[in-house]
Short mmCIF file of C-alpha atoms in Angstrom, two decimals:
data_model
loop_
_atom_site.label_atom_id
_atom_site.label_comp_id
_atom_site.label_asym_id
_atom_site.label_seq_id
_atom_site.Cartn_x
_atom_site.Cartn_y
_atom_site.Cartn_z
CA ILE A 256 189.35 276.06 268.28
CA LEU A 257 186.32 274.43 271.11
CA ALA A 258 183.79 277.48 270.13
CA GLY A 259 184.58 276.53 266.16
CA VAL A 260 183.81 272.72 266.82
CA VAL A 261 180.52 273.54 269.22
CA MET A 262 179.66 276.30 266.10
CA LYS A 263 179.72 273.81 263.73
CA GLU A 264 177.74 270.96 265.89
CA GLN A 265 175.02 273.34 266.41
CA HIS A 266 175.11 274.42 262.54
CA ASP A 267 174.92 270.79 261.56
CA THR A 268 172.03 270.16 264.29
CA ALA A 269 170.16 272.81 262.90
CA LEU A 270 170.17 272.12 259.53
CA LEU A 271 169.74 268.46 260.18
CA LEU A 272 166.34 270.14 262.02
CA ALA A 273 165.33 272.42 258.90
CA ASN A 274 166.04 269.20 256.56
CA THR A 275 163.91 266.57 259.05
CA LYS A 276 161.29 269.46 258.98
CA GLU A 277 161.25 270.06 255.41
CA LEU A 278 160.66 266.13 254.62
CA ALA A 279 158.14 265.70 256.74
CA GLN A 280 156.51 268.67 255.47
CA GLU A 281 157.10 267.29 251.95
CA LEU A 282 155.62 264.10 252.96
CA ARG A 283 152.04 265.80 254.56
CA GLN A 284 151.64 267.89 251.58
CA SER A 285 151.74 264.90 248.94
CA SER A 286 149.72 262.87 251.07
CA ASP A 287 147.07 266.07 251.10
CA ASP A 288 147.66 266.39 247.36
CA LEU A 289 146.70 262.78 246.95
CA THR A 290 143.49 263.15 249.08
CA ARG A 291 142.49 266.12 247.08
CA PHE A 292 143.42 265.18 243.72
CA ILE A 293 141.07 261.57 244.07
CA ARG A 294 138.56 263.71 245.69
CA THR A 295 138.19 266.36 242.85
CA TYR A 296 138.14 263.76 240.41
CA THR A 297 135.18 261.26 241.72
CA VAL A 298 133.41 264.68 242.38
CA THR A 299 134.18 266.16 238.81
CA GLY A 300 135.22 262.93 236.64
CA ASN A 301 137.95 265.27 235.41
CA GLU A 302 140.54 263.52 234.39
CA SER A 303 143.12 265.77 234.71
CA TYR A 304 143.01 265.48 238.72
CA TRP A 305 143.75 261.66 238.12
CA ASP A 306 146.91 262.61 236.21
CA TYR A 307 148.00 265.07 238.95
CA PHE A 308 147.61 262.41 241.17
CA LEU A 309 150.02 259.79 239.44
CA GLN A 310 152.11 262.56 239.08
CA VAL A 311 152.29 263.01 242.75
CA ILE A 312 153.18 259.32 243.51
CA ASP A 313 155.98 259.23 240.36
CA ILE A 314 157.25 262.44 242.21
CA ARG A 315 157.34 261.10 245.54
CA ASP A 316 158.62 257.33 244.51
CA GLY A 317 161.47 259.35 242.39
CA LYS A 318 160.20 258.45 238.94
CA ALA A 319 159.82 262.14 237.99
CA PRO A 320 161.62 265.16 238.60
CA LEU A 321 161.03 266.69 241.83
CA PRO A 322 159.62 270.39 241.98
CA ASP A 323 162.45 272.68 243.71
CA GLN A 324 161.22 273.02 247.20
CA PRO A 325 158.65 270.63 247.01
CA TRP A 326 157.45 270.81 250.81
CA ARG A 327 156.39 273.89 249.79
CA ASN A 328 153.04 274.37 247.85
CA TYR A 329 153.00 273.37 244.44
CA TRP A 330 149.97 271.64 242.61
CA ASP A 331 147.94 275.22 243.48
CA LEU A 332 149.89 276.91 241.33
CA PHE A 333 150.54 274.60 238.77
CA ILE A 334 147.01 274.35 238.45
CA SER A 335 145.69 277.86 238.17
CA ASP A 336 147.93 278.66 235.11
CA GLY A 337 149.50 275.11 233.96
CA LYS A 338 152.98 276.33 234.48
CA PRO A 339 155.32 275.05 237.31
CA PRO A 340 155.89 278.05 239.74
CA ARG A 341 159.49 276.61 240.33
CA GLY A 342 162.26 274.39 238.41
CA PHE A 343 163.18 270.82 238.84
CA LEU A 344 165.18 268.83 240.42
CA ALA A 345 166.61 265.29 239.24
CA PRO A 346 164.00 262.52 240.12
CA SER A 347 164.64 261.82 244.18
CA ALA A 348 162.46 259.08 245.87
CA LEU A 349 161.05 260.52 249.11
CA LEU A 350 162.01 257.95 251.26
CA SER A 351 165.80 257.71 249.78
CA ARG A 352 166.34 261.18 250.71
CA MET A 353 165.01 260.37 254.23
CA GLU A 354 167.29 257.54 254.38
CA GLU A 355 170.16 260.25 253.40
CA ALA A 356 169.17 262.76 255.68
CA LYS A 357 170.58 260.92 258.68
CA PHE A 358 167.58 261.18 260.70
CA ASP A 359 168.07 258.63 264.01
CA SER A 360 166.20 255.39 263.73
CA VAL A 361 163.17 256.88 265.59
CA GLU A 362 162.25 259.56 263.24
CA ILE A 363 163.13 257.25 260.04
CA ALA A 364 160.62 254.75 261.27
CA LEU A 365 158.21 257.35 262.31
CA LEU A 366 158.62 258.72 258.51
CA VAL A 367 158.45 255.31 257.08
CA GLU A 368 155.24 254.64 259.23
CA SER A 369 153.77 257.53 257.62
CA LYS A 370 154.40 256.91 254.00
CA ARG A 371 153.31 253.51 254.36
CA GLN A 372 149.95 254.85 255.68
CA SER A 373 149.48 257.30 252.73
CA ASP A 374 150.58 254.51 250.12
CA ALA A 375 148.17 251.90 251.82
CA LEU A 376 145.88 254.83 250.86
CA ILE A 377 146.23 254.50 247.23
CA ASP A 378 144.85 251.62 246.69
CA LEU A 379 141.55 252.57 248.15
CA GLU A 380 142.09 255.22 245.95
CA ASP A 381 142.70 253.31 242.68
CA THR A 382 139.66 251.31 243.68
CA ALA A 383 137.45 254.69 243.28
CA TYR A 384 139.18 255.43 239.93
CA ASN A 385 138.18 251.91 238.22
CA ALA A 386 134.59 252.51 239.88
CA MET A 387 134.57 256.18 238.05
CA ASN A 388 135.66 253.89 234.80
CA GLY A 389 133.12 250.88 235.30
CA ARG A 390 136.00 248.48 236.37
CA TYR A 391 135.89 246.02 239.27
CA ARG A 392 137.79 243.41 241.16
CA PRO A 393 135.69 240.10 241.14
CA ILE A 394 134.10 239.50 244.22
CA GLY A 395 135.84 238.59 247.51
CA GLN A 396 138.93 239.69 246.02
CA TYR A 397 140.28 242.76 247.71
CA SER A 398 143.84 243.02 245.77
CA GLY A 399 145.21 242.86 242.29
CA ALA A 400 143.89 243.52 238.67
CA PHE A 401 140.48 245.35 238.29
CA SER A 402 139.12 242.62 235.70
CA MET A 403 135.61 243.11 235.66
CA ASN A 404 133.63 245.68 233.66
CA GLY A 405 130.41 247.07 234.60
CA THR A 406 128.50 250.50 235.03
CA LYS A 407 130.45 253.74 235.84
CA ASN A 408 129.76 254.07 239.86
CA GLN A 409 130.52 257.67 240.76
CA THR A 410 128.78 257.42 244.15
CA LEU A 411 130.39 254.42 244.96
CA ALA A 412 133.79 256.12 244.26
CA MET A 413 133.00 259.39 245.87
CA GLN A 414 131.83 257.10 248.98
CA LEU A 415 134.74 255.27 248.83
CA VAL A 416 137.41 258.61 249.33
CA HIS A 417 134.61 260.12 251.90
CA SER A 418 134.84 256.86 254.07
CA THR A 419 135.50 256.39 257.79
CA GLN A 420 137.89 253.75 256.25
CA TYR A 421 139.50 256.34 254.05
CA HIS A 422 140.43 258.44 257.21
CA ILE A 423 141.65 255.91 259.63
#
């Protein structure tokens, strides 16, 4: 009986480790995808990449169906032929799945901080998108609506998503 209990505990530990790795990989993959899509959009002006960018956010936030095995590459395969490479699961926010995975408090804190930092970049990426479309915030306003219209500025957009601030 004792051997069975030990084996079950080892199995549960192995599953937790695998789940932790998959969720961390999913966060890294989604962050990489967001970076790649906004940079490609600012260089090419191809709106499809902004649409992909928004889809990644919606998937990560549980507002759109979750690709099966989201820690694996999805977007490269999707972009190549426009067909999802795998099926979908019900929408499920990444942070919710992290909390349900029963990580310890240190792991949760690290993953939550990683997602917070990734989400913080979204404002800079949104600023780049709006510069591509000639929309800006009033001078001195660093958050909120892009309520001023002006000339489209692709150079500014590219500089924003390749800047030192973007890499910090």
